[in-house]
Amino acid sequence: MRITALAGGIGGSRFLRGLLRAVPDAEVTVIGNTADDITLHGLHVSPDLDTVMYTLGDGIEESQGWGRSGETFAVAEELAAYGAEAQWFTLGDRDLATHLLRTQMLGAGYPLSAVTEALCDRWRPGVRLLPMTDDRVETHVVVPADGDGDGPAEKAIHFQEWWVRLHAEVPARRIVLVGADQAVPAPGVLDAISAADVILLPPSNPVVSIGPILAVPDVRDAVKAAAAPVVGLSPIIGGSPVRGMADAALKAIGVPTTAAGVAELFADLLDGWLVDTVDADAVQQIEAAGVRCIAVPLWMTDPDAAAAMSRAALDLAEEVRAR
Ligand code: GDP
Ligand code: CA
């Protein structure tokens, strides 16, 4: 079975780990979000690709869900001693090796897709990991220039600054996916979508993880045109984003922080949608939008729970395929 999944960082990779456990023989292609990418200390950092690579390659710091296990921070301490910015985004020593190599290869002219493949040679994530595009796409967040939000003046900051430095506490007026409308899918992306038996949208942030991938015009068109059923899992449980601050991002695009709100955001692409059992009363509303919906437990408490979720998603895909 060929499965193609779109994925952000933590939510995406925890789900994918369960998927590989549930169907170890499946051929899985992951289309990763690169709109979180940022240049820090001259280095190209791809947080979501790395989270997928480290999680599936057994190199993740499990307690936080991102970064390398067994990490040390000597370089970050030295940089801080120089007063080097940005200190709100700490890069561990082990992690830095990844960014050094990536930056070096990009500088030598390799596209991000080739760099990602080279990095995955070491990590053997068990999936084919493709960046959504080799072009530069960056999520920017428009916030009030005066900080507290009432003046008309506004400024755009990098998504990471809003998320990591400001903890998404400053209200976002708009989210702008800079470069997305010009971006073309990375090599292999469109084939992975058209050749898939099933297309999955894991419980990743709908606005800043899945959103940017689908904002690459040809990616969205390919998912829409795909013969395979498209099944997603709600990243919202009982009106809350489980972990992280996805509610702040949803608010910025005017979508309610509910399992149904996210389903409606993707309704034109979805054949099936899984909500958590606490959201069972939303099933009817979602089915009214033309999306087959069932309620199952969606807490990824451990890899087995994530495996059960992926089995439920694949079962739902089979059901909608038969319709
Ligand atoms: P990021 O790039 O590291 O922020 O990770 P993703 O975008 O892949 O996923 C983050 C989202 O995953 C969060 O906004 C949550 O809504 C969702 N999430 C995290 N843990 C769980 C879980 O256990 N169950 C469900 N259903 N969603 C989760
Ligand atoms: Ca991310």
mmCIF file of C-alpha atoms and ligand atoms in Angstrom:
data_model
loop_
_atom_site.group_PDB
_atom_site.id
_atom_site.type_symbol
_atom_site.label_atom_id
_atom_site.label_comp_id
_atom_site.label_asym_id
_atom_site.label_seq_id
_atom_site.Cartn_x
_atom_site.Cartn_y
_atom_site.Cartn_z
ATOM 1 C CA MET A 1 0.000 0.000 0.000
ATOM 2 C CA ARG A 2 1.271 3.473 -0.893
ATOM 3 C CA ILE A 3 0.451 6.118 1.673
ATOM 4 C CA THR A 4 1.220 9.804 1.270
ATOM 5 C CA ALA A 5 0.957 12.043 4.315
ATOM 6 C CA LEU A 6 1.337 15.795 4.738
ATOM 7 C CA ALA A 7 3.082 16.664 7.994
ATOM 8 C CA GLY A 8 4.228 19.429 10.287
ATOM 9 C CA GLY A 9 6.454 18.746 13.283
ATOM 10 C CA ILE A 10 5.447 17.121 16.543
ATOM 11 C CA GLY A 11 1.842 16.158 15.806
ATOM 12 C CA GLY A 12 2.724 14.919 12.347
ATOM 13 C CA SER A 13 5.703 12.843 13.377
ATOM 14 C CA ARG A 14 4.073 11.241 16.392
ATOM 15 C CA PHE A 15 1.245 10.167 14.138
ATOM 16 C CA LEU A 16 3.654 8.877 11.487
ATOM 17 C CA ARG A 17 5.513 6.807 14.058
ATOM 18 C CA GLY A 18 2.212 5.123 14.893
ATOM 19 C CA LEU A 19 1.424 4.669 11.202
ATOM 20 C CA LEU A 20 4.700 2.819 10.600
ATOM 21 C CA ARG A 21 3.955 0.623 13.574
ATOM 22 C CA ALA A 22 0.448 -0.147 12.281
ATOM 23 C CA VAL A 23 1.434 -0.878 8.671
ATOM 24 C CA PRO A 24 5.170 -1.637 8.631
ATOM 25 C CA ASP A 25 5.043 -2.849 5.020
ATOM 26 C CA ALA A 26 3.422 0.268 3.619
ATOM 27 C CA GLU A 27 5.400 2.540 1.339
ATOM 28 C CA VAL A 28 5.050 5.904 3.071
ATOM 29 C CA THR A 29 5.924 9.268 1.546
ATOM 30 C CA VAL A 30 5.837 12.293 3.807
ATOM 31 C CA ILE A 31 5.433 15.781 2.368
ATOM 32 C CA GLY A 32 6.911 18.039 5.018
ATOM 33 C CA ASN A 33 6.188 21.658 5.839
ATOM 34 C CA THR A 34 9.103 23.991 5.109
ATOM 35 C CA ALA A 35 7.357 27.303 5.807
ATOM 36 C CA ASP A 36 8.695 27.210 9.395
ATOM 37 C CA ASP A 37 12.248 27.267 8.042
ATOM 38 C CA ILE A 38 14.421 30.051 9.358
ATOM 39 C CA THR A 39 17.997 31.243 9.007
ATOM 40 C CA LEU A 40 19.753 31.512 12.359
ATOM 41 C CA HIS A 41 23.436 32.335 12.826
ATOM 42 C CA GLY A 42 23.758 31.938 9.075
ATOM 43 C CA LEU A 43 22.368 28.399 9.196
ATOM 44 C CA HIS A 44 19.311 27.051 7.400
ATOM 45 C CA VAL A 45 17.079 25.425 10.012
ATOM 46 C CA SER A 46 14.141 23.229 8.902
ATOM 47 C CA PRO A 47 12.345 22.494 12.175
ATOM 48 C CA ASP A 48 9.489 20.383 10.819
ATOM 49 C CA LEU A 49 11.587 18.232 8.483
ATOM 50 C CA ASP A 50 14.032 17.629 11.322
ATOM 51 C CA THR A 51 11.297 16.719 13.796
ATOM 52 C CA VAL A 52 10.011 14.071 11.374
ATOM 53 C CA MET A 53 13.538 12.819 10.661
ATOM 54 C CA TYR A 54 14.604 12.654 14.308
ATOM 55 C CA THR A 55 11.317 11.174 15.561
ATOM 56 C CA LEU A 56 11.179 8.401 12.969
ATOM 57 C CA GLY A 57 14.954 7.889 13.145
ATOM 58 C CA ASP A 58 14.957 7.486 16.932
ATOM 59 C CA GLY A 59 17.010 10.611 17.551
ATOM 60 C CA ILE A 60 14.294 12.811 19.039
ATOM 61 C CA GLU A 61 14.261 14.275 22.553
ATOM 62 C CA GLU A 62 11.113 12.463 23.551
ATOM 63 C CA SER A 63 10.308 14.652 26.575
ATOM 64 C CA GLN A 64 9.810 17.773 24.440
ATOM 65 C CA GLY A 65 8.984 16.185 21.084
ATOM 66 C CA TRP A 66 11.560 18.173 19.104
ATOM 67 C CA GLY A 67 15.339 18.518 19.038
ATOM 68 C CA ARG A 68 17.989 15.849 19.502
ATOM 69 C CA SER A 69 18.126 13.435 22.409
ATOM 70 C CA GLY A 70 21.169 13.686 24.675
ATOM 71 C CA GLU A 71 21.588 17.306 23.625
ATOM 72 C CA THR A 72 24.147 19.770 25.029
ATOM 73 C CA PHE A 73 24.242 23.536 24.538
ATOM 74 C CA ALA A 74 27.888 24.636 24.562
ATOM 75 C CA VAL A 75 27.627 26.538 21.275
ATOM 76 C CA ALA A 76 24.408 28.306 22.341
ATOM 77 C CA GLU A 77 26.134 29.410 25.582
ATOM 78 C CA GLU A 78 29.099 30.767 23.655
ATOM 79 C CA LEU A 79 26.824 32.600 21.221
ATOM 80 C CA ALA A 80 24.892 34.099 24.142
ATOM 81 C CA ALA A 81 28.174 35.257 25.703
ATOM 82 C CA TYR A 82 28.754 37.229 22.505
ATOM 83 C CA GLY A 83 25.241 38.623 22.745
ATOM 84 C CA ALA A 84 24.445 37.026 19.392
ATOM 85 C CA GLU A 85 20.778 37.036 18.390
ATOM 86 C CA ALA A 86 18.412 35.259 18.196
ATOM 87 C CA GLN A 87 18.725 33.898 21.723
ATOM 88 C CA TRP A 88 15.038 32.982 21.878
ATOM 89 C CA PHE A 89 15.681 30.114 19.480
ATOM 90 C CA THR A 90 18.223 27.773 21.038
ATOM 91 C CA LEU A 91 20.063 25.329 18.818
ATOM 92 C CA GLY A 92 21.677 22.360 20.563
ATOM 93 C CA ASP A 93 25.157 21.164 19.703
ATOM 94 C CA ARG A 94 24.030 17.892 18.116
ATOM 95 C CA ASP A 95 21.242 19.587 16.204
ATOM 96 C CA LEU A 96 23.734 22.158 14.888
ATOM 97 C CA ALA A 97 25.550 19.450 12.950
ATOM 98 C CA THR A 98 22.378 18.912 10.912
ATOM 99 C CA HIS A 99 22.040 22.628 10.166
ATOM 100 C CA LEU A 100 25.726 22.981 9.302
ATOM 101 C CA LEU A 101 25.523 20.163 6.811
ATOM 102 C CA ARG A 102 22.230 21.398 5.345
ATOM 103 C CA THR A 103 23.564 24.934 4.920
ATOM 104 C CA GLN A 104 26.796 23.681 3.390
ATOM 105 C CA MET A 105 24.951 21.544 0.838
ATOM 106 C CA LEU A 106 22.481 24.319 -0.017
ATOM 107 C CA GLY A 107 25.440 26.660 -0.488
ATOM 108 C CA ALA A 108 26.993 24.146 -2.861
ATOM 109 C CA GLY A 109 23.829 24.322 -4.958
ATOM 110 C CA TYR A 110 21.879 21.250 -3.899
ATOM 111 C CA PRO A 111 18.120 21.756 -3.563
ATOM 112 C CA LEU A 112 16.544 21.205 -0.148
ATOM 113 C CA SER A 113 14.988 17.938 -1.379
ATOM 114 C CA ALA A 114 18.433 16.495 -2.166
ATOM 115 C CA VAL A 115 19.799 17.751 1.152
ATOM 116 C CA THR A 116 16.888 16.155 3.028
ATOM 117 C CA GLU A 117 17.509 12.857 1.271
ATOM 118 C CA ALA A 118 21.193 13.010 2.231
ATOM 119 C CA LEU A 119 20.368 13.732 5.874
ATOM 120 C CA CYS A 120 17.836 10.882 5.895
ATOM 121 C CA ASP A 121 20.577 8.512 4.713
ATOM 122 C CA ARG A 122 21.832 8.688 8.247
ATOM 123 C CA TRP A 123 18.491 8.629 10.066
ATOM 124 C CA ARG A 124 16.696 5.980 7.992
ATOM 125 C CA PRO A 125 13.257 7.273 9.028
ATOM 126 C CA GLY A 126 11.445 4.443 7.223
ATOM 127 C CA VAL A 127 9.565 6.910 5.046
ATOM 128 C CA ARG A 128 10.475 8.927 1.998
ATOM 129 C CA LEU A 129 10.672 12.454 3.376
ATOM 130 C CA LEU A 130 10.146 15.222 0.832
ATOM 131 C CA PRO A 131 10.034 18.949 1.508
ATOM 132 C CA MET A 132 6.831 20.409 0.047
ATOM 133 C CA THR A 133 8.956 22.644 -2.184
ATOM 134 C CA ASP A 134 12.569 23.502 -2.892
ATOM 135 C CA ASP A 135 11.528 27.150 -3.155
ATOM 136 C CA ARG A 136 11.583 29.547 -0.283
ATOM 137 C CA VAL A 137 8.268 29.828 1.524
ATOM 138 C CA GLU A 138 8.066 31.537 4.903
ATOM 139 C CA THR A 139 5.138 31.943 7.236
ATOM 140 C CA HIS A 140 4.959 35.519 8.497
ATOM 141 C CA VAL A 141 2.583 36.815 11.117
ATOM 142 C CA VAL A 142 1.199 40.336 10.977
ATOM 143 C CA VAL A 143 1.019 41.797 14.487
ATOM 144 C CA PRO A 144 0.364 45.290 15.842
ATOM 145 C CA ALA A 145 3.501 47.410 15.675
ATOM 146 C CA ASP A 146 2.821 48.904 19.095
ATOM 147 C CA GLY A 147 2.721 45.590 20.890
ATOM 148 C CA ASP A 148 -0.606 45.878 22.706
ATOM 149 C CA GLY A 149 -2.811 45.714 19.700
ATOM 150 C CA ASP A 150 -4.945 48.818 19.323
ATOM 151 C CA GLY A 151 -3.013 51.072 16.933
ATOM 152 C CA PRO A 152 -3.420 50.826 13.167
ATOM 153 C CA ALA A 153 0.315 50.349 12.601
ATOM 154 C CA GLU A 154 1.378 46.772 12.057
ATOM 155 C CA LYS A 155 4.436 44.745 11.183
ATOM 156 C CA ALA A 156 5.152 41.285 9.860
ATOM 157 C CA ILE A 157 7.422 38.997 11.830
ATOM 158 C CA HIS A 158 8.696 35.506 11.098
ATOM 159 C CA PHE A 159 6.382 32.791 12.358
ATOM 160 C CA GLN A 160 9.086 31.454 14.701
ATOM 161 C CA GLU A 161 9.418 34.841 16.366
ATOM 162 C CA TRP A 162 5.676 34.963 17.012
ATOM 163 C CA TRP A 163 5.509 31.336 18.142
ATOM 164 C CA VAL A 164 8.737 30.812 20.041
ATOM 165 C CA ARG A 165 9.680 34.289 21.279
ATOM 166 C CA LEU A 166 6.192 35.730 21.802
ATOM 167 C CA HIS A 167 4.424 32.409 22.597
ATOM 168 C CA ALA A 168 1.657 33.481 20.196
ATOM 169 C CA GLU A 169 0.432 35.825 22.947
ATOM 170 C CA VAL A 170 0.488 38.895 20.703
ATOM 171 C CA PRO A 171 -2.695 38.737 18.617
ATOM 172 C CA ALA A 172 -2.069 37.805 15.010
ATOM 173 C CA ARG A 173 -3.982 40.011 12.591
ATOM 174 C CA ARG A 174 -3.084 37.938 9.557
ATOM 175 C CA ILE A 175 -0.917 35.013 8.625
ATOM 176 C CA VAL A 176 0.940 35.434 5.353
ATOM 177 C CA LEU A 177 2.573 32.496 3.592
ATOM 178 C CA VAL A 178 5.262 34.457 1.794
ATOM 179 C CA GLY A 179 6.275 32.821 -1.478
ATOM 180 C CA ALA A 180 3.696 30.024 -1.352
ATOM 181 C CA ASP A 181 1.737 31.125 -4.407
ATOM 182 C CA GLN A 182 4.911 31.103 -6.532
ATOM 183 C CA ALA A 183 6.301 27.874 -5.117
ATOM 184 C CA VAL A 184 6.440 24.677 -7.129
ATOM 185 C CA PRO A 185 6.319 21.255 -5.490
ATOM 186 C CA ALA A 186 9.665 19.552 -4.825
ATOM 187 C CA PRO A 187 10.579 16.619 -7.100
ATOM 188 C CA GLY A 188 8.501 13.557 -6.252
ATOM 189 C CA VAL A 189 5.727 15.418 -4.448
ATOM 190 C CA LEU A 190 3.121 15.381 -7.216
ATOM 191 C CA ASP A 191 3.904 11.760 -8.118
ATOM 192 C CA ALA A 192 3.538 10.736 -4.479
ATOM 193 C CA ILE A 193 0.094 12.342 -4.402
ATOM 194 C CA SER A 194 -1.163 10.956 -7.703
ATOM 195 C CA ALA A 195 0.220 7.442 -7.112
ATOM 196 C CA ALA A 196 -1.002 7.171 -3.513
ATOM 197 C CA ASP A 197 -3.563 4.587 -2.445
ATOM 198 C CA VAL A 198 -4.409 6.745 0.565
ATOM 199 C CA ILE A 199 -3.655 10.383 1.394
ATOM 200 C CA LEU A 200 -3.527 11.269 5.078
ATOM 201 C CA LEU A 201 -3.649 14.587 6.890
ATOM 202 C CA PRO A 202 -2.197 13.812 10.345
ATOM 203 C CA PRO A 203 -3.154 15.900 13.382
ATOM 204 C CA SER A 204 -0.754 18.723 12.542
ATOM 205 C CA ASN A 205 -1.362 22.433 12.949
ATOM 206 C CA PRO A 206 -3.966 23.209 10.257
ATOM 207 C CA VAL A 207 -2.880 26.820 9.754
ATOM 208 C CA VAL A 208 0.905 26.821 9.869
ATOM 209 C CA SER A 209 1.792 23.169 9.097
ATOM 210 C CA ILE A 210 -0.822 21.643 6.767
ATOM 211 C CA GLY A 211 -1.894 25.117 5.555
ATOM 212 C CA PRO A 212 1.430 26.058 3.927
ATOM 213 C CA ILE A 213 1.795 22.646 2.236
ATOM 214 C CA LEU A 214 -1.647 23.047 0.680
ATOM 215 C CA ALA A 215 -0.857 26.676 -0.178
ATOM 216 C CA VAL A 216 1.582 25.454 -2.827
ATOM 217 C CA PRO A 217 -0.931 25.686 -5.682
ATOM 218 C CA ASP A 218 0.035 22.497 -7.513
ATOM 219 C CA VAL A 219 0.028 20.499 -4.284
ATOM 220 C CA ARG A 220 -3.509 21.543 -3.456
ATOM 221 C CA ASP A 221 -4.673 20.832 -7.014
ATOM 222 C CA ALA A 222 -3.023 17.400 -6.959
ATOM 223 C CA VAL A 223 -4.637 16.448 -3.649
ATOM 224 C CA LYS A 224 -7.978 17.602 -4.998
ATOM 225 C CA ALA A 225 -7.546 15.641 -8.217
ATOM 226 C CA ALA A 226 -6.119 12.508 -6.579
ATOM 227 C CA ALA A 227 -7.944 9.244 -7.076
ATOM 228 C CA ALA A 228 -7.040 8.150 -3.543
ATOM 229 C CA PRO A 229 -9.302 8.875 -0.581
ATOM 230 C CA VAL A 230 -8.131 11.791 1.576
ATOM 231 C CA VAL A 231 -8.582 11.223 5.296
ATOM 232 C CA GLY A 232 -7.607 13.609 8.080
ATOM 233 C CA LEU A 233 -7.405 13.456 11.869
ATOM 234 C CA SER A 234 -8.499 16.373 14.006
ATOM 235 C CA PRO A 235 -5.679 18.240 15.771
ATOM 236 C CA ILE A 236 -8.345 19.771 17.998
ATOM 237 C CA ILE A 237 -9.926 17.763 20.809
ATOM 238 C CA GLY A 238 -12.789 19.191 22.829
ATOM 239 C CA GLY A 239 -12.121 22.709 21.581
ATOM 240 C CA SER A 240 -8.468 22.674 22.582
ATOM 241 C CA PRO A 241 -5.299 22.162 20.528
ATOM 242 C CA VAL A 242 -4.022 19.351 22.820
ATOM 243 C CA ARG A 243 -0.531 20.801 22.973
ATOM 244 C CA GLY A 244 0.831 23.977 21.487
ATOM 245 C CA MET A 245 -1.018 27.142 20.528
ATOM 246 C CA ALA A 246 -2.917 26.171 17.386
ATOM 247 C CA ASP A 247 -5.934 28.076 18.717
ATOM 248 C CA ALA A 248 -4.050 31.365 18.275
ATOM 249 C CA ALA A 249 -3.295 30.487 14.653
ATOM 250 C CA LEU A 250 -6.877 29.403 13.928
ATOM 251 C CA LYS A 251 -8.172 32.620 15.454
ATOM 252 C CA ALA A 252 -5.949 34.602 13.081
ATOM 253 C CA ILE A 253 -7.680 33.031 10.064
ATOM 254 C CA GLY A 254 -11.156 33.197 11.594
ATOM 255 C CA VAL A 255 -11.671 29.456 12.040
ATOM 256 C CA PRO A 256 -13.191 28.188 15.292
ATOM 257 C CA THR A 257 -10.940 25.976 17.431
ATOM 258 C CA THR A 258 -13.151 22.928 17.032
ATOM 259 C CA ALA A 259 -12.867 19.589 15.283
ATOM 260 C CA ALA A 260 -15.676 20.705 12.959
ATOM 261 C CA GLY A 261 -14.051 24.076 12.262
ATOM 262 C CA VAL A 262 -10.890 22.402 10.994
ATOM 263 C CA ALA A 263 -12.871 19.818 9.012
ATOM 264 C CA GLU A 264 -14.728 22.635 7.268
ATOM 265 C CA LEU A 265 -11.442 24.396 6.514
ATOM 266 C CA PHE A 266 -10.317 21.318 4.554
ATOM 267 C CA ALA A 267 -13.765 20.117 3.454
ATOM 268 C CA ASP A 268 -13.120 20.628 -0.264
ATOM 269 C CA LEU A 269 -10.254 18.114 -0.071
ATOM 270 C CA LEU A 270 -11.479 15.620 2.504
ATOM 271 C CA ASP A 271 -13.312 12.355 2.026
ATOM 272 C CA GLY A 272 -13.051 11.356 5.672
ATOM 273 C CA TRP A 273 -12.315 13.012 9.006
ATOM 274 C CA LEU A 274 -11.695 11.525 12.427
ATOM 275 C CA VAL A 275 -12.701 13.399 15.552
ATOM 276 C CA ASP A 276 -12.061 12.392 19.135
ATOM 277 C CA THR A 277 -14.827 10.615 21.032
ATOM 278 C CA VAL A 278 -15.438 13.750 23.123
ATOM 279 C CA ASP A 279 -16.370 15.496 19.869
ATOM 280 C CA ALA A 280 -18.857 12.822 18.771
ATOM 281 C CA ASP A 281 -21.628 15.414 18.693
ATOM 282 C CA ALA A 282 -19.799 17.213 15.860
ATOM 283 C CA VAL A 283 -20.033 14.189 13.548
ATOM 284 C CA GLN A 284 -23.401 15.172 12.111
ATOM 285 C CA GLN A 285 -22.298 18.728 11.287
ATOM 286 C CA ILE A 286 -19.155 17.439 9.554
ATOM 287 C CA GLU A 287 -21.096 14.873 7.535
ATOM 288 C CA ALA A 288 -23.452 17.655 6.483
ATOM 289 C CA ALA A 289 -20.404 19.288 4.872
ATOM 290 C CA GLY A 290 -20.024 16.147 2.763
ATOM 291 C CA VAL A 291 -17.215 14.532 4.747
ATOM 292 C CA ARG A 292 -17.641 11.027 6.205
ATOM 293 C CA CYS A 293 -16.803 11.323 9.892
ATOM 294 C CA ILE A 294 -16.359 8.982 12.834
ATOM 295 C CA ALA A 295 -15.316 9.504 16.447
ATOM 296 C CA VAL A 296 -12.407 7.506 17.902
ATOM 297 C CA PRO A 297 -9.838 8.278 20.623
ATOM 298 C CA LEU A 298 -7.314 10.769 19.189
ATOM 299 C CA TRP A 299 -4.889 11.301 22.056
ATOM 300 C CA MET A 300 -1.384 10.246 21.003
ATOM 301 C CA THR A 301 -0.394 9.216 24.508
ATOM 302 C CA ASP A 302 2.117 6.695 23.147
ATOM 303 C CA PRO A 303 3.080 5.103 19.817
ATOM 304 C CA ASP A 304 0.457 2.372 20.258
ATOM 305 C CA ALA A 305 -2.304 4.965 20.618
ATOM 306 C CA ALA A 306 -1.011 6.673 17.461
ATOM 307 C CA ALA A 307 -0.958 3.281 15.720
ATOM 308 C CA ALA A 308 -4.609 2.682 16.627
ATOM 309 C CA MET A 309 -5.466 6.135 15.241
ATOM 310 C CA SER A 310 -3.748 5.389 11.963
ATOM 311 C CA ARG A 311 -5.576 2.052 11.683
ATOM 312 C CA ALA A 312 -8.843 3.921 12.163
ATOM 313 C CA ALA A 313 -7.821 6.417 9.461
ATOM 314 C CA LEU A 314 -6.934 3.638 7.017
ATOM 315 C CA ASP A 315 -10.205 1.820 7.770
ATOM 316 C CA LEU A 316 -12.124 4.998 7.081
ATOM 317 C CA ALA A 317 -10.182 5.405 3.816
ATOM 318 C CA GLU A 318 -11.284 1.907 2.758
ATOM 319 C CA GLU A 319 -14.858 2.707 3.639
ATOM 320 C CA VAL A 320 -15.005 5.931 1.634
ATOM 321 C CA ARG A 321 -13.130 4.324 -1.267
ATOM 322 C CA ALA A 322 -15.906 1.757 -1.574
ATOM 323 C CA ARG A 323 -18.595 4.411 -1.765
HETATM 324 P P1 GDP B 1 4.642 21.410 15.096
HETATM 325 O O1 GDP B 1 5.060 21.788 13.711
HETATM 326 O O2 GDP B 1 5.761 20.875 15.924
HETATM 327 O O3 GDP B 1 3.825 22.458 15.779
HETATM 328 O O4 GDP B 1 3.722 20.146 14.942
HETATM 329 P P2 GDP B 1 2.454 19.829 14.052
HETATM 330 O O5 GDP B 1 1.969 20.991 13.304
HETATM 331 O O6 GDP B 1 2.733 18.572 13.302
HETATM 332 O O7 GDP B 1 1.411 19.433 15.167
HETATM 333 C C1 GDP B 1 1.026 20.308 16.183
HETATM 334 C C2 GDP B 1 -0.435 20.070 16.465
HETATM 335 O O8 GDP B 1 -0.642 18.695 16.757
HETATM 336 C C3 GDP B 1 -0.935 20.782 17.679
HETATM 337 O O9 GDP B 1 -1.397 22.051 17.281
HETATM 338 C C4 GDP B 1 -2.074 19.914 18.170
HETATM 339 O O10 GDP B 1 -3.283 20.455 17.706
HETATM 340 C C5 GDP B 1 -1.824 18.576 17.499
HETATM 341 N N1 GDP B 1 -1.587 17.507 18.454
HETATM 342 C C6 GDP B 1 -0.519 17.350 19.256
HETATM 343 N N2 GDP B 1 -0.647 16.234 20.009
HETATM 344 C C7 GDP B 1 -1.822 15.670 19.653
HETATM 345 C C8 GDP B 1 -2.545 14.492 20.077
HETATM 346 O O11 GDP B 1 -2.120 13.730 20.951
HETATM 347 N N3 GDP B 1 -3.742 14.238 19.463
HETATM 348 C C9 GDP B 1 -4.251 15.080 18.500
HETATM 349 N N4 GDP B 1 -5.424 14.766 17.937
HETATM 350 N N5 GDP B 1 -3.606 16.191 18.087
HETATM 351 C C10 GDP B 1 -2.421 16.481 18.662
HETATM 352 CA CA CA B 2 6.175 23.464 12.754
#
